[in-house]
Amino acid sequence: MKANKEWIVKSIALAVWIGILISSGIAFAQHRQYKETVVLGEAVTQVKTLGDYFEPIKGTTNDCNIYILDSGVPGGTLLIMGAVHAEEPATNLAAQLIVENAGMATGRVIVAIHQNRSASTVTRPGDAYPQFFTIDTDWGEKKFRMGDRWANPLDSWPDPETYVHYPSGQMLAYMDTRNMNRTWPGRANGSLAEKTSYAFMRLIEQENVSLTIDLHEAELEYPIIGTIVAHQGALNVAAMASMMLTAQEFPIGMEISPLALHGLSHREIGDYSNSPCILLESPEPFLDRVRGVTDEALLLTGQDEFVMKAGEQGLLYWPIDENGWSIDIRVARHVRTIEKLTELWTRFHADSAMVFAGLPSYDEMVEQGVGHFFADPDSVPADRLAFE
Amino acid sequence: MIIMILYYIMAAFFGVVLFWNFVKSKDVQKAILYLVILMPFVLRVFRLK
């Protein structure tokens, strides 16, 4: 009798377990396989993939799309990298907004919307991130994957006990072997993130990139926030952009890339190629450890009473009030800063000029929302669509 | 890649051991605990999480 009862309870537990396994497994698989739709703007002349520059990446999760916007007018080449950390959604939204809206008057722009695509197929275990978020557009809701800071362990496993950066030998946290902003300049036979960095370095070489811009977001508890971090090769451009934007449009700081901090884009890309690199940080309260409910609303509005409270206690490096930091403002800051940096780059480097045409203004993006600038996939022929 | 495959084999091995412990356990609480522990191993082996 006791044995029967034991088996009844175990059978019920097993049935519940199978139900949870199936439902969670379907949710994880749907997130990993979901494809975001990109409408190719008129300036997009070619879509390559990262594997075109480094064969071993071909066909892997990180064989991301590389969008080329070519004016046809000789000039410089700008590389924009979004979603290095896929839990920083203003970065891939800004990159996609540029692909869909930018025109080019001079030079070329190359855009990677999901630089570390593997990281966009997983969310942070234990942090209750939403798997998706949606942006309201003029034609309906547009759905995006939420991601993580590190590449998906399904693509890169196991981590080492300690991650030793190549080639500096600097020791870093074990999981940073999957963090693409700790693996520059990469290694041909390294981890997935190292190989992806290596592939981007080959892209920079082969496309003769003049300037690289790496987009990020940061928690308000982190001192490097609301700022431009620049390699010494682009200090004049970054400093001028910081001064002009702060004086005329919105506050943004400027930091010099530390010489001894290895693996980061703003240090290694400039050191190992002819392209100086500039990193942009916008404020994302969603990432703060003291935040409240971690949901899509927080991700999109950036409003959180707990983060505000931390600010009142002087624990933050960036201001926040009841208005928060909306996704519209964060994307607008990135897009406008990129445009300002290219204006100034062109002023300092006339031989490698790069001039945008047709980008929305900061005020337009904030007032109308970023969704207004995403085109309806049903309004264009299939050959003008790409999938992320 | 070889190390990754070895880790998948290890995960599958521990998964089988945990399920066998679930079947053999006379203590219901322990049996349920085995199932809870088994979940991440199965999700990893099936490449879901």
Short mmCIF file of C-alpha atoms in Angstrom, two decimals:
data_model
loop_
_atom_site.label_atom_id
_atom_site.label_comp_id
_atom_site.label_asym_id
_atom_site.label_seq_id
_atom_site.Cartn_x
_atom_site.Cartn_y
_atom_site.Cartn_z
CA MET A 1 0.00 0.00 0.00
CA LYS A 2 2.83 2.38 0.96
CA ALA A 3 4.73 1.45 -2.21
CA ASN A 4 1.63 2.24 -4.29
CA LYS A 5 1.29 5.67 -2.68
CA GLU A 6 4.97 6.34 -3.27
CA TRP A 7 4.60 5.53 -6.97
CA ILE A 8 1.45 7.63 -7.32
CA VAL A 9 3.23 10.68 -5.89
CA LYS A 10 6.33 10.04 -8.00
CA SER A 11 4.20 9.61 -11.14
CA ILE A 12 2.40 12.90 -10.49
CA ALA A 13 5.74 14.63 -9.85
CA LEU A 14 7.15 13.17 -13.07
CA ALA A 15 4.11 14.32 -15.05
CA VAL A 16 4.44 17.86 -13.66
CA TRP A 17 8.18 17.77 -14.36
CA ILE A 18 7.60 16.72 -17.98
CA GLY A 19 5.03 19.52 -18.36
CA ILE A 20 7.48 22.12 -17.05
CA LEU A 21 10.26 20.68 -19.23
CA ILE A 22 8.16 20.84 -22.39
CA SER A 23 6.73 24.32 -21.76
CA SER A 24 10.08 25.84 -20.77
CA GLY A 25 11.88 23.98 -23.56
CA ILE A 26 9.46 25.37 -26.15
CA ALA A 27 9.91 28.90 -24.74
CA PHE A 28 13.72 28.62 -24.83
CA ALA A 29 13.70 27.17 -28.36
CA GLN A 30 11.32 29.85 -29.65
CA HIS A 31 13.56 32.57 -28.22
CA ARG A 32 16.71 31.05 -29.69
CA GLN A 33 15.19 30.59 -33.14
CA TYR A 34 13.19 33.83 -33.42
CA LYS A 35 14.26 35.98 -36.38
CA GLU A 36 13.96 39.75 -36.23
CA THR A 37 12.99 41.36 -39.53
CA VAL A 38 15.10 44.15 -41.00
CA VAL A 39 13.83 46.28 -43.89
CA LEU A 40 16.80 47.29 -46.01
CA GLY A 41 16.89 51.06 -46.44
CA GLU A 42 17.52 52.63 -49.84
CA ALA A 43 21.18 53.20 -49.02
CA VAL A 44 21.88 49.52 -48.34
CA THR A 45 23.81 48.30 -51.36
CA GLN A 46 24.97 44.90 -50.12
CA VAL A 47 24.35 42.45 -47.29
CA LYS A 48 27.26 40.16 -46.51
CA THR A 49 27.83 37.97 -43.49
CA LEU A 50 30.74 37.91 -41.05
CA GLY A 51 31.82 34.54 -42.39
CA ASP A 52 32.71 36.24 -45.68
CA TYR A 53 35.69 37.73 -43.84
CA PHE A 54 36.74 34.70 -41.81
CA GLU A 55 35.64 31.29 -43.08
CA PRO A 56 35.50 29.43 -39.71
CA ILE A 57 32.67 31.73 -38.56
CA LYS A 58 30.57 30.80 -41.62
CA GLY A 59 27.40 28.99 -40.62
CA THR A 60 27.90 29.47 -36.88
CA THR A 61 25.46 31.35 -34.63
CA ASN A 62 27.72 34.39 -34.86
CA ASP A 63 27.75 34.53 -38.67
CA CYS A 64 25.82 37.80 -38.38
CA ASN A 65 24.62 40.00 -41.22
CA ILE A 66 26.93 42.81 -42.34
CA TYR A 67 25.00 45.66 -43.96
CA ILE A 68 26.91 47.94 -46.34
CA LEU A 69 25.55 51.41 -47.12
CA ASP A 70 27.63 52.85 -49.93
CA SER A 71 27.15 56.40 -51.23
CA GLY A 72 29.20 55.70 -54.31
CA VAL A 73 31.14 58.87 -53.49
CA PRO A 74 34.72 58.09 -52.44
CA GLY A 75 35.43 58.74 -48.78
CA GLY A 76 35.97 56.95 -45.50
CA THR A 77 34.32 53.84 -44.10
CA LEU A 78 32.53 53.80 -40.76
CA LEU A 79 31.84 50.52 -38.94
CA ILE A 80 28.95 50.54 -36.44
CA MET A 81 28.62 47.55 -34.09
CA GLY A 82 25.38 46.98 -32.16
CA ALA A 83 24.49 44.46 -29.45
CA VAL A 84 27.99 43.46 -28.50
CA HIS A 85 26.17 42.97 -25.23
CA ALA A 86 22.72 41.82 -26.28
CA GLU A 87 21.09 42.91 -22.99
CA GLU A 88 21.63 46.52 -24.12
CA PRO A 89 18.75 46.87 -26.59
CA ALA A 90 19.19 50.54 -27.53
CA THR A 91 22.34 49.43 -29.34
CA ASN A 92 20.78 47.03 -31.85
CA LEU A 93 17.76 49.31 -32.24
CA ALA A 94 20.04 52.25 -33.08
CA ALA A 95 22.00 50.11 -35.55
CA GLN A 96 18.81 48.85 -37.18
CA LEU A 97 17.33 52.35 -37.34
CA ILE A 98 20.44 53.45 -39.26
CA VAL A 99 20.20 50.49 -41.66
CA GLU A 100 16.54 51.26 -42.36
CA ASN A 101 16.74 55.07 -42.53
CA ALA A 102 20.20 56.39 -43.26
CA GLY A 103 21.18 57.78 -46.60
CA MET A 104 24.83 58.29 -47.46
CA ALA A 105 26.16 61.40 -49.19
CA THR A 106 29.86 60.53 -48.94
CA GLY A 107 31.75 57.38 -48.00
CA ARG A 108 30.40 54.10 -46.67
CA VAL A 109 28.84 52.78 -43.50
CA ILE A 110 29.05 49.14 -42.50
CA VAL A 111 26.63 48.00 -39.80
CA ALA A 112 26.47 44.86 -37.66
CA ILE A 113 23.14 44.92 -35.80
CA HIS A 114 23.88 41.86 -33.63
CA GLN A 115 27.63 41.68 -33.34
CA ASN A 116 27.51 38.79 -30.86
CA ARG A 117 24.38 37.10 -32.15
CA SER A 118 24.83 34.11 -29.85
CA ALA A 119 24.35 36.42 -26.85
CA SER A 120 21.00 37.51 -28.24
CA THR A 121 19.68 33.94 -28.10
CA VAL A 122 19.80 33.61 -24.33
CA THR A 123 18.85 35.72 -21.32
CA ARG A 124 20.71 35.91 -18.02
CA PRO A 125 19.96 32.87 -15.84
CA GLY A 126 18.42 33.85 -12.52
CA ASP A 127 17.72 37.46 -13.46
CA ALA A 128 14.16 36.97 -14.77
CA TYR A 129 14.74 38.93 -17.96
CA PRO A 130 11.85 39.05 -20.43
CA GLN A 131 12.72 36.96 -23.49
CA PHE A 132 11.26 39.47 -25.94
CA PHE A 133 10.26 43.10 -26.10
CA THR A 134 8.08 44.93 -28.58
CA ILE A 135 8.28 48.42 -30.00
CA ASP A 136 5.12 50.22 -31.14
CA THR A 137 5.37 51.31 -34.76
CA ASP A 138 3.00 53.09 -37.16
CA TRP A 139 1.95 49.70 -38.61
CA GLY A 140 1.82 47.53 -35.45
CA GLU A 141 4.16 45.99 -32.92
CA LYS A 142 7.71 45.02 -33.84
CA LYS A 143 9.18 42.19 -31.78
CA PHE A 144 12.82 41.86 -30.75
CA ARG A 145 14.83 39.29 -28.79
CA MET A 146 16.22 40.34 -25.42
CA GLY A 147 19.67 38.90 -24.84
CA ASP A 148 22.54 38.61 -22.39
CA ARG A 149 25.99 40.10 -21.88
CA TRP A 150 27.71 36.80 -22.72
CA ALA A 151 27.48 34.39 -25.65
CA ASN A 152 25.07 31.51 -25.20
CA PRO A 153 26.73 28.56 -23.39
CA LEU A 154 25.03 26.34 -25.98
CA ASP A 155 27.51 27.80 -28.47
CA SER A 156 30.55 28.08 -26.19
CA TRP A 157 30.94 25.59 -23.33
CA PRO A 158 32.65 25.03 -20.92
CA ASP A 159 34.26 28.24 -19.68
CA PRO A 160 37.87 28.05 -18.44
CA GLU A 161 38.67 28.41 -14.72
CA THR A 162 40.20 31.78 -15.56
CA TYR A 163 39.97 33.54 -18.90
CA VAL A 164 43.42 34.60 -20.05
CA HIS A 165 43.15 37.37 -22.62
CA TYR A 166 45.06 36.89 -25.86
CA PRO A 167 47.59 38.29 -26.63
CA SER A 168 48.15 40.40 -23.46
CA GLY A 169 47.96 37.48 -21.00
CA GLN A 170 45.81 39.59 -18.67
CA MET A 171 43.63 37.39 -16.45
CA LEU A 172 39.91 38.07 -16.46
CA ALA A 173 36.75 36.46 -15.05
CA TYR A 174 36.03 32.98 -16.45
CA MET A 175 32.78 33.94 -18.21
CA ASP A 176 34.45 36.78 -20.06
CA THR A 177 35.70 34.24 -22.57
CA ARG A 178 32.12 34.66 -23.89
CA ASN A 179 32.09 38.48 -23.52
CA MET A 180 32.88 40.04 -26.87
CA ASN A 181 34.04 43.26 -25.26
CA ARG A 182 36.83 41.37 -23.51
CA THR A 183 38.05 39.28 -26.44
CA TRP A 184 39.47 41.90 -28.85
CA PRO A 185 41.53 41.59 -31.02
CA GLY A 186 40.46 37.97 -31.01
CA ARG A 187 42.09 34.69 -31.82
CA ALA A 188 41.57 32.49 -34.88
CA ASN A 189 41.42 29.26 -32.84
CA GLY A 190 39.92 30.62 -29.61
CA SER A 191 36.43 30.57 -28.07
CA LEU A 192 33.44 31.62 -30.18
CA ALA A 193 33.69 35.23 -28.92
CA GLU A 194 37.43 35.32 -29.61
CA LYS A 195 36.87 33.98 -33.13
CA THR A 196 34.09 36.53 -33.70
CA SER A 197 36.36 39.37 -32.60
CA TYR A 198 39.05 37.99 -34.89
CA ALA A 199 36.56 37.93 -37.77
CA PHE A 200 35.61 41.58 -37.16
CA MET A 201 39.30 42.51 -37.18
CA ARG A 202 39.57 40.85 -40.61
CA LEU A 203 36.49 42.83 -41.72
CA ILE A 204 38.12 46.06 -40.54
CA GLU A 205 41.29 45.20 -42.49
CA GLN A 206 39.62 44.02 -45.68
CA GLU A 207 37.06 46.85 -45.85
CA ASN A 208 39.71 49.43 -44.91
CA VAL A 209 37.53 50.80 -42.09
CA SER A 210 38.46 54.37 -41.09
CA LEU A 211 36.55 54.59 -37.80
CA THR A 212 34.76 52.01 -35.65
CA ILE A 213 31.91 52.83 -33.27
CA ASP A 214 30.89 50.24 -30.67
CA LEU A 215 27.46 50.80 -29.08
CA HIS A 216 26.72 49.98 -25.43
CA GLU A 217 24.41 50.72 -22.50
CA ALA A 218 25.27 50.69 -18.82
CA GLU A 219 23.68 50.62 -15.38
CA LEU A 220 23.58 53.92 -13.51
CA GLU A 221 25.65 52.38 -10.72
CA TYR A 222 28.55 52.03 -13.16
CA PRO A 223 30.94 54.99 -13.50
CA ILE A 224 31.41 54.66 -17.28
CA ILE A 225 27.99 55.89 -18.35
CA GLY A 226 26.47 58.57 -20.57
CA THR A 227 29.82 58.94 -22.21
CA ILE A 228 32.11 58.47 -25.17
CA VAL A 229 35.20 56.29 -24.58
CA ALA A 230 37.84 56.92 -27.20
CA HIS A 231 41.06 55.36 -28.38
CA GLN A 232 43.88 57.91 -28.59
CA GLY A 233 43.52 57.85 -32.38
CA ALA A 234 40.14 59.57 -32.14
CA LEU A 235 40.46 61.74 -29.04
CA ASN A 236 40.02 65.01 -30.94
CA VAL A 237 36.80 63.82 -32.56
CA ALA A 238 35.41 62.39 -29.32
CA ALA A 239 36.29 65.46 -27.24
CA MET A 240 34.74 67.84 -29.76
CA ALA A 241 31.61 65.67 -30.02
CA SER A 242 31.26 65.60 -26.23
CA MET A 243 31.62 69.38 -25.95
CA MET A 244 29.28 70.20 -28.83
CA LEU A 245 26.56 67.72 -27.91
CA THR A 246 26.67 68.74 -24.24
CA ALA A 247 26.49 72.43 -25.12
CA GLN A 248 23.78 72.13 -27.74
CA GLU A 249 21.73 68.95 -27.33
CA PHE A 250 22.23 66.57 -24.36
CA PRO A 251 24.95 65.92 -21.78
CA ILE A 252 27.52 63.32 -22.73
CA GLY A 253 30.95 62.83 -21.21
CA MET A 254 34.23 61.71 -22.68
CA GLU A 255 36.80 59.23 -21.37
CA ILE A 256 40.18 58.17 -22.65
CA SER A 257 40.58 54.45 -23.25
CA PRO A 258 42.91 53.06 -20.53
CA LEU A 259 46.17 51.75 -21.99
CA ALA A 260 46.45 48.76 -19.66
CA LEU A 261 42.86 47.48 -19.74
CA HIS A 262 42.87 44.74 -22.37
CA GLY A 263 40.27 43.02 -24.45
CA LEU A 264 38.03 46.06 -24.89
CA SER A 265 37.09 47.35 -28.33
CA HIS A 266 38.18 50.96 -27.70
CA ARG A 267 41.66 49.73 -26.76
CA GLU A 268 42.44 46.76 -28.98
CA ILE A 269 40.78 47.66 -32.30
CA GLY A 270 42.75 50.89 -32.45
CA ASP A 271 45.96 49.15 -31.36
CA TYR A 272 45.68 46.26 -33.83
CA SER A 273 44.24 47.99 -36.90
CA ASN A 274 44.28 51.30 -38.73
CA SER A 275 40.82 52.14 -37.38
CA PRO A 276 40.53 54.00 -34.08
CA CYS A 277 37.55 52.84 -32.06
CA ILE A 278 35.02 54.86 -30.08
CA LEU A 279 32.61 53.27 -27.60
CA LEU A 280 29.31 54.92 -26.65
CA GLU A 281 27.42 54.30 -23.40
CA SER A 282 23.79 55.26 -22.76
CA PRO A 283 21.99 54.87 -19.41
CA GLU A 284 19.93 51.67 -18.96
CA PRO A 285 18.28 51.40 -15.50
CA PHE A 286 17.15 47.86 -16.41
CA LEU A 287 20.73 46.70 -15.71
CA ASP A 288 21.03 48.23 -12.23
CA ARG A 289 21.37 45.64 -9.47
CA VAL A 290 19.06 47.63 -7.17
CA ARG A 291 16.21 47.68 -9.71
CA GLY A 292 12.69 46.53 -8.94
CA VAL A 293 10.60 44.27 -11.16
CA THR A 294 12.67 43.24 -14.17
CA ASP A 295 10.11 43.40 -16.95
CA GLU A 296 9.57 44.73 -20.44
CA ALA A 297 8.15 47.99 -19.07
CA LEU A 298 11.38 48.71 -17.19
CA LEU A 299 13.39 47.82 -20.27
CA LEU A 300 11.42 50.27 -22.44
CA THR A 301 10.67 53.14 -20.04
CA GLY A 302 13.75 53.02 -17.83
CA GLN A 303 11.54 54.10 -14.92
CA ASP A 304 12.28 52.47 -11.56
CA GLU A 305 11.61 53.77 -8.06
CA PHE A 306 14.38 51.68 -6.50
CA VAL A 307 17.00 53.06 -8.88
CA MET A 308 15.64 56.54 -8.17
CA LYS A 309 16.03 55.86 -4.44
CA ALA A 310 19.64 54.83 -5.02
CA GLY A 311 20.13 58.13 -6.80
CA GLU A 312 18.70 60.04 -3.84
CA GLN A 313 21.30 58.27 -1.67
CA GLY A 314 24.11 59.39 -3.96
CA LEU A 315 24.87 55.86 -5.15
CA LEU A 316 24.61 56.51 -8.88
CA TYR A 317 26.92 58.02 -11.47
CA TRP A 318 24.10 59.32 -13.69
CA PRO A 319 20.93 61.22 -12.77
CA ILE A 320 17.48 59.68 -12.92
CA ASP A 321 14.03 61.03 -12.07
CA GLU A 322 10.47 59.80 -12.43
CA ASN A 323 10.75 60.13 -16.23
CA GLY A 324 13.41 57.40 -16.30
CA TRP A 325 15.49 56.80 -19.41
CA SER A 326 13.19 55.66 -22.19
CA ILE A 327 14.34 53.48 -25.07
CA ASP A 328 13.51 56.39 -27.42
CA ILE A 329 15.95 58.73 -25.67
CA ARG A 330 18.64 56.05 -25.41
CA VAL A 331 18.43 55.19 -29.11
CA ALA A 332 18.28 58.86 -30.07
CA ARG A 333 21.43 59.57 -28.05
CA HIS A 334 23.31 56.83 -29.90
CA VAL A 335 22.12 57.79 -33.38
CA ARG A 336 22.74 61.49 -32.86
CA THR A 337 26.17 60.91 -31.31
CA ILE A 338 27.18 58.71 -34.25
CA GLU A 339 26.09 61.43 -36.67
CA LYS A 340 27.99 64.09 -34.73
CA LEU A 341 31.11 61.92 -34.60
CA THR A 342 31.04 61.45 -38.37
CA GLU A 343 30.56 65.19 -38.92
CA LEU A 344 33.62 65.88 -36.81
CA TRP A 345 35.62 63.00 -38.26
CA THR A 346 35.00 64.49 -41.71
CA ARG A 347 36.14 67.89 -40.47
CA PHE A 348 39.41 66.44 -39.15
CA HIS A 349 39.95 63.84 -41.92
CA ALA A 350 38.78 65.28 -45.23
CA ASP A 351 40.45 62.44 -47.15
CA SER A 352 38.22 59.85 -45.44
CA ALA A 353 34.99 61.81 -45.20
CA MET A 354 31.75 60.08 -44.27
CA VAL A 355 28.51 62.05 -44.46
CA PHE A 356 25.06 60.79 -43.53
CA ALA A 357 21.90 62.07 -45.19
CA GLY A 358 18.36 61.57 -44.02
CA LEU A 359 18.87 60.44 -40.44
CA PRO A 360 16.07 61.58 -38.11
CA SER A 361 16.95 64.30 -35.64
CA TYR A 362 17.26 63.71 -31.89
CA ASP A 363 13.99 65.56 -31.27
CA GLU A 364 12.15 63.58 -33.93
CA MET A 365 13.26 60.27 -32.46
CA VAL A 366 12.29 61.30 -28.92
CA GLU A 367 8.96 62.90 -29.82
CA GLN A 368 7.77 60.34 -32.39
CA GLY A 369 9.39 57.30 -30.80
CA VAL A 370 11.90 55.01 -32.47
CA GLY A 371 9.09 52.74 -33.68
CA HIS A 372 8.02 55.46 -36.12
CA PHE A 373 11.27 54.92 -38.01
CA PHE A 374 10.95 51.15 -38.51
CA ALA A 375 9.43 50.33 -41.89
CA ASP A 376 6.60 47.84 -42.41
CA PRO A 377 8.10 44.57 -43.73
CA ASP A 378 4.90 44.01 -45.75
CA SER A 379 5.50 47.25 -47.66
CA VAL A 380 8.68 46.13 -49.40
CA PRO A 381 9.55 43.25 -51.74
CA ALA A 382 11.06 40.15 -50.17
CA ASP A 383 14.50 40.90 -51.57
CA ARG A 384 14.61 44.06 -49.42
CA LEU A 385 14.22 42.09 -46.20
CA ALA A 386 16.93 40.59 -44.02
CA PHE A 387 16.60 38.53 -40.87
CA GLU A 388 18.58 38.76 -37.66
CA MET B 1 34.99 21.34 -29.59
CA ILE B 2 36.20 17.98 -28.21
CA ILE B 3 35.99 19.30 -24.65
CA MET B 4 32.48 20.58 -25.36
CA ILE B 5 31.41 17.13 -26.59
CA LEU B 6 32.92 15.53 -23.47
CA TYR B 7 30.91 17.94 -21.31
CA TYR B 8 27.72 16.94 -23.13
CA ILE B 9 28.55 13.27 -22.48
CA MET B 10 29.14 14.10 -18.80
CA ALA B 11 25.83 15.97 -18.62
CA ALA B 12 24.02 13.02 -20.19
CA PHE B 13 25.72 10.61 -17.76
CA PHE B 14 24.71 12.66 -14.71
CA GLY B 15 21.22 12.99 -16.15
CA VAL B 16 20.85 9.22 -16.42
CA VAL B 17 22.23 8.73 -12.87
CA LEU B 18 19.83 11.31 -11.46
CA PHE B 19 16.85 9.74 -13.20
CA TRP B 20 17.88 6.29 -11.97
CA ASN B 21 18.09 7.69 -8.43
CA PHE B 22 14.59 9.11 -8.89
CA VAL B 23 13.29 5.68 -9.89
CA LYS B 24 15.03 3.81 -7.08
CA SER B 25 14.45 6.30 -4.27
CA LYS B 26 11.95 5.24 -1.60
CA ASP B 27 11.85 8.76 -0.15
CA VAL B 28 9.38 10.84 -2.15
CA GLN B 29 10.93 14.17 -1.13
CA LYS B 30 14.34 13.02 -2.32
CA ALA B 31 12.81 11.70 -5.54
CA ILE B 32 11.26 15.09 -6.30
CA LEU B 33 14.58 16.75 -5.49
CA TYR B 34 16.30 14.47 -8.03
CA LEU B 35 13.81 15.64 -10.65
CA VAL B 36 14.45 19.31 -9.86
CA ILE B 37 18.21 18.77 -10.16
CA LEU B 38 17.75 16.78 -13.37
CA MET B 39 16.01 19.65 -15.22
CA PRO B 40 19.09 21.74 -16.21
CA PHE B 41 20.97 18.61 -17.32
CA VAL B 42 18.14 17.63 -19.67
CA LEU B 43 17.77 21.18 -21.01
CA ARG B 44 21.50 21.28 -21.74
CA VAL B 45 21.70 17.85 -23.36
CA PHE B 46 18.75 18.73 -25.62
CA ARG B 47 20.47 22.08 -26.37
CA LEU B 48 17.52 24.10 -25.14
CA LYS B 49 19.21 26.17 -22.40
#
